[in-house]
Structures are given as C-alpha cells and as structure tokens.
C-alpha cells in the first residue's frame, strides 16, 4: 500500500529528479572543469608550438634595416636616414618590439632636412641581448659606443621617448659637449621619484614572459591591429608586418631588468644637475597631461611642471593631442617643432 501511495503521489519522481546525491552533481562539475582545463592546455600547447616554429621563423626572416655594430659582448642595431647637418638620435621607450619600424614615419619626415638615427638597445629590435647590467651608466656607454661604431659623430640632438628621456638627461649631464639639445617625446620626469617597485610586483613581470612563451602576444597582435589606419598615417606594409612579428618577442631578461630598474634610472639622473647649455623641448601628450596616474602621488600637471622646473629656464614645451605614443599621430607637428626649435638662437651648426 505504501508503495502505491509513493508512486501515485509523484513523490517517487520528486526523489529521482530533485534529491539526487550531491556527489553526482559534483562529478558533472568536475567533468566540465576537466574539459575546460584540457581545452586551455591544448590551446597553450598549440600556441607554444606556433611561437617556437612559425612565428620564430617569420621573425628570423626579417633583415635588419640598418647597421649591426659591435658593442661590448654583443651587437646593436643602428638605423640611419637622411644626410642633413644636424644629427637627430631617436631613442625608444620600453615595450616596443621593433623601434626602427615603429619610428618609421617620423624618421622619414625628419630625414627630409636632417640626419636621423635610431638606436635599438640590447634586447630590443634587431639588437641581441647582453650580460651587462641594465644600469644608467651602461645604457649611456652603449649609446655612445654604438653611435661611434656606426660612424655617427657628435654633437647630437637627442629625441627620446618615455624612459629614454631619463637616459638622455643623464647623457647631457655627463657629456654636455656631445648633446646639442634634447627634444623629448612625452618623456618620463626626472623630478619625481616614486616608490621602488615592490618585490612581489617584480616577480609578476615573469607572467609577461610566460604569455609570450605560449604565443599569446603573437596571436593577438594581428587581430588587435588596424593595418589600414596605420598605413593611412604613414607606415609601410612591411613595417606593420615586421612590428607584429617582433611584438611577440619583445619580452626578455634585458627588457624585464629595464622595467624593474626604472626608479633607479630616475634617481641617477636626478642626482645630476641638468646643464644650462643644453637646450630642452618637451612634447607632452594631452592624455598624459590630463590623466591621473595612481602610482604618482601628485597631479599630472604638477608632474610636468616639476620636471620642466628641474630642467631650468631653457625648457620649453607643447601639449599635443594623443596618447603616450605621441609620435604615431603627430609626425608633421613634431617635425615643425623640431625645425623651429633648432633654428632658434642659431642652434644649427
């Protein structure tokens, strides 16, 4: 009788559908998680294979644009355009896989009137890696040695982007007779010294190396890049292609050490007095000027004002529309600023 009551009341159906043992549901969850893990592992394995075969082969097929010169324990790439009286030396910021391509449109525009040289640091672009410590002094020494080895004589007009502005100020302070002027492209301030990078943050830099190893950057870069827009602002198809292949190989021990040592570079330059005889023009990105940085405890306006004040009365500046990579969309205006700045007070030799 009880058996009949259970069945007729639908209770048996309730027991079958709603009161299954929890361990059965747990098995389904674990099965789904297992499938996801297998898919992720397979994707990483496939990415790693592509990175070490296809992408690596494509990168190796790209020939250096300029000279490979011997510098201490390796070779550095020096790319030269134009034959003007003034020599402008372009120095890249951090994280650029192939500066000689990244600066392409700006180099072509500036080379119409000037000699333009792009230097790729150790671990960057076509340059090999080095065992030398990534210190301010070594960066300076390597820049000077690379230029001399390539037959590019001083004095120079340094045109650094981002962190390279710090190296440039350090250079001018140490060898003011070799630096005619600095035209900074949204350069890092040497007046503001932030906190040192915490050890745990430095350890996280290895994640970028892992992402590169599994081919993530190499796969995503072409998808995220609007090639038509880059062509429209002056990049060649070859430069775009080369940039994309090199983007997937931009992380190495040299570049990671550079990132970790940023505060040290600023401290080194800050200890030196900027020479009054070396003129200075800073081109500031509007986005940089207006956007607060959570890692900087002062306003973005104060950050720039303090930097210009440290340089001295000879410092000039202009704020241009654009991101931190100010040279990408402002080639013509940067060229105009350069020509006007160099013509003042008979700066041109």
mmCIF file of N, CA and C in Angstrom, residues 156-160 168-169 172 176 179-184 274-282 308 311-317 337-348:
data_model
loop_
_atom_site.group_PDB
_atom_site.id
_atom_site.type_symbol
_atom_site.label_atom_id
_atom_site.label_comp_id
_atom_site.label_asym_id
_atom_site.label_seq_id
_atom_site.Cartn_x
_atom_site.Cartn_y
_atom_site.Cartn_z
ATOM 1 N N UNK A 156 74.962 65.595 -30.884
ATOM 2 C CA UNK A 156 73.690 65.008 -31.258
ATOM 3 C C UNK A 156 72.515 65.819 -30.706
ATOM 4 N N UNK A 157 71.400 65.733 -31.411
ATOM 5 C CA UNK A 157 70.131 66.225 -30.885
ATOM 6 C C UNK A 157 69.370 64.972 -30.501
ATOM 7 N N UNK A 158 69.248 64.729 -29.216
ATOM 8 C CA UNK A 158 68.590 63.517 -28.751
ATOM 9 C C UNK A 158 67.080 63.705 -28.788
ATOM 10 N N UNK A 159 66.381 62.704 -29.347
ATOM 11 C CA UNK A 159 64.916 62.728 -29.393
ATOM 12 C C UNK A 159 64.416 61.430 -28.747
ATOM 13 N N UNK A 160 64.318 61.422 -27.433
ATOM 14 C CA UNK A 160 63.932 60.208 -26.712
ATOM 15 C C UNK A 160 62.431 60.126 -26.458
ATOM 16 N N UNK A 168 68.645 60.309 -21.626
ATOM 17 C CA UNK A 168 69.123 61.474 -22.378
ATOM 18 C C UNK A 168 69.581 62.586 -21.445
ATOM 19 N N UNK A 169 68.815 62.830 -20.402
ATOM 20 C CA UNK A 169 69.225 63.850 -19.420
ATOM 21 C C UNK A 169 70.509 63.426 -18.713
ATOM 22 N N UNK A 172 73.285 64.123 -21.186
ATOM 23 C CA UNK A 172 73.584 65.558 -21.287
ATOM 24 C C UNK A 172 74.331 66.066 -20.066
ATOM 25 N N UNK A 176 77.925 67.163 -21.730
ATOM 26 C CA UNK A 176 77.168 68.264 -22.350
ATOM 27 C C UNK A 176 77.732 68.719 -23.697
ATOM 28 N N UNK A 179 75.933 66.699 -26.539
ATOM 29 C CA UNK A 179 74.486 66.820 -26.722
ATOM 30 C C UNK A 179 74.130 68.263 -27.039
ATOM 31 N N UNK A 180 73.667 68.478 -28.247
ATOM 32 C CA UNK A 180 73.326 69.823 -28.702
ATOM 33 C C UNK A 180 71.988 70.274 -28.121
ATOM 34 N N UNK A 181 71.053 69.337 -28.028
ATOM 35 C CA UNK A 181 69.723 69.633 -27.486
ATOM 36 C C UNK A 181 68.987 68.329 -27.251
ATOM 37 N N UNK A 182 67.902 68.418 -26.475
ATOM 38 C CA UNK A 182 67.008 67.274 -26.271
ATOM 39 C C UNK A 182 65.603 67.703 -26.648
ATOM 40 N N UNK A 183 64.961 66.888 -27.486
ATOM 41 C CA UNK A 183 63.547 67.084 -27.808
ATOM 42 C C UNK A 183 62.843 65.825 -27.317
ATOM 43 N N UNK A 184 62.201 65.937 -26.182
ATOM 44 C CA UNK A 184 61.618 64.784 -25.502
ATOM 45 C C UNK A 184 60.205 64.498 -26.002
ATOM 46 N N UNK A 274 71.100 69.373 -14.454
ATOM 47 C CA UNK A 274 70.966 69.448 -15.904
ATOM 48 C C UNK A 274 71.737 70.666 -16.410
ATOM 49 N N UNK A 275 72.572 70.498 -17.434
ATOM 50 C CA UNK A 275 73.425 71.594 -17.902
ATOM 51 C C UNK A 275 72.635 72.690 -18.630
ATOM 52 N N UNK A 276 72.866 73.915 -18.243
ATOM 53 C CA UNK A 276 72.160 75.047 -18.825
ATOM 54 C C UNK A 276 72.456 75.276 -20.292
ATOM 55 N N UNK A 277 73.570 74.740 -20.774
ATOM 56 C CA UNK A 277 73.941 74.962 -22.181
ATOM 57 C C UNK A 277 73.234 74.009 -23.135
ATOM 58 N N UNK A 278 72.576 72.995 -22.598
ATOM 59 C CA UNK A 278 71.867 72.028 -23.449
ATOM 60 C C UNK A 278 70.381 72.370 -23.450
ATOM 61 N N UNK A 279 69.901 72.836 -24.583
ATOM 62 C CA UNK A 279 68.515 73.271 -24.671
ATOM 63 C C UNK A 279 67.561 72.081 -24.641
ATOM 64 N N UNK A 280 66.330 72.372 -24.239
ATOM 65 C CA UNK A 280 65.384 71.283 -23.970
ATOM 66 C C UNK A 280 63.981 71.667 -24.416
ATOM 67 N N UNK A 281 63.346 70.768 -25.171
ATOM 68 C CA UNK A 281 61.946 70.958 -25.567
ATOM 69 C C UNK A 281 61.201 69.664 -25.259
ATOM 70 N N UNK A 282 60.100 69.797 -24.538
ATOM 71 C CA UNK A 282 59.318 68.616 -24.187
ATOM 72 C C UNK A 282 57.967 68.644 -24.885
ATOM 73 N N UNK A 308 59.829 70.334 -15.772
ATOM 74 C CA UNK A 308 60.315 71.490 -16.526
ATOM 75 C C UNK A 308 61.121 72.422 -15.630
ATOM 76 N N UNK A 311 64.640 71.118 -15.179
ATOM 77 C CA UNK A 311 65.485 71.348 -16.358
ATOM 78 C C UNK A 311 66.037 72.772 -16.343
ATOM 79 N N UNK A 312 65.177 73.749 -16.016
ATOM 80 C CA UNK A 312 65.636 75.136 -15.940
ATOM 81 C C UNK A 312 64.885 76.051 -16.889
ATOM 82 N N UNK A 313 65.316 77.295 -16.926
ATOM 83 C CA UNK A 313 64.630 78.316 -17.720
ATOM 84 C C UNK A 313 64.656 78.025 -19.216
ATOM 85 N N UNK A 314 65.628 77.250 -19.674
ATOM 86 C CA UNK A 314 65.727 76.973 -21.112
ATOM 87 C C UNK A 314 64.683 75.964 -21.587
ATOM 88 N N UNK A 315 63.959 75.325 -20.655
ATOM 89 C CA UNK A 315 62.985 74.300 -21.024
ATOM 90 C C UNK A 315 61.735 74.901 -21.654
ATOM 91 N N UNK A 316 61.354 74.339 -22.789
ATOM 92 C CA UNK A 316 60.109 74.737 -23.451
ATOM 93 C C UNK A 316 59.251 73.497 -23.621
ATOM 94 N N UNK A 317 57.969 73.717 -23.882
ATOM 95 C CA UNK A 317 57.099 72.551 -24.064
ATOM 96 C C UNK A 317 55.889 72.890 -24.917
ATOM 97 N N UNK A 337 57.937 71.467 -34.981
ATOM 98 C CA UNK A 337 58.522 71.888 -33.706
ATOM 99 C C UNK A 337 60.037 71.753 -33.753
ATOM 100 N N UNK A 338 60.505 70.647 -34.291
ATOM 101 C CA UNK A 338 61.950 70.395 -34.385
ATOM 102 C C UNK A 338 62.644 71.462 -35.214
ATOM 103 N N UNK A 339 62.101 71.747 -36.395
ATOM 104 C CA UNK A 339 62.722 72.745 -37.270
ATOM 105 C C UNK A 339 62.749 74.125 -36.625
ATOM 106 N N UNK A 340 61.639 74.509 -36.002
ATOM 107 C CA UNK A 340 61.567 75.823 -35.357
ATOM 108 C C UNK A 340 62.516 75.904 -34.161
ATOM 109 N N UNK A 341 62.556 74.845 -33.392
ATOM 110 C CA UNK A 341 63.402 74.810 -32.192
ATOM 111 C C UNK A 341 64.887 74.867 -32.551
ATOM 112 N N UNK A 342 65.268 74.131 -33.588
ATOM 113 C CA UNK A 342 66.669 74.094 -33.978
ATOM 114 C C UNK A 342 67.123 75.387 -34.645
ATOM 115 N N UNK A 343 66.187 76.111 -35.200
ATOM 116 C CA UNK A 343 66.555 77.368 -35.877
ATOM 117 C C UNK A 343 66.707 78.536 -34.910
ATOM 118 N N UNK A 344 66.198 78.394 -33.693
ATOM 119 C CA UNK A 344 66.285 79.475 -32.717
ATOM 120 C C UNK A 344 67.732 79.651 -32.213
ATOM 121 N N UNK A 345 68.089 80.899 -32.021
ATOM 122 C CA UNK A 345 69.387 81.251 -31.431
ATOM 123 C C UNK A 345 70.554 80.567 -32.128
ATOM 124 N N UNK A 346 70.405 80.369 -33.431
ATOM 125 C CA UNK A 346 71.482 79.766 -34.210
ATOM 126 C C UNK A 346 71.932 78.433 -33.645
ATOM 127 N N UNK A 347 70.955 77.643 -33.224
ATOM 128 C CA UNK A 347 71.274 76.323 -32.677
ATOM 129 C C UNK A 347 71.904 75.431 -33.743
ATOM 130 N N UNK A 348 71.462 75.619 -34.986
ATOM 131 C CA UNK A 348 72.013 74.803 -36.050
ATOM 132 C C UNK A 348 73.486 75.168 -36.253
#
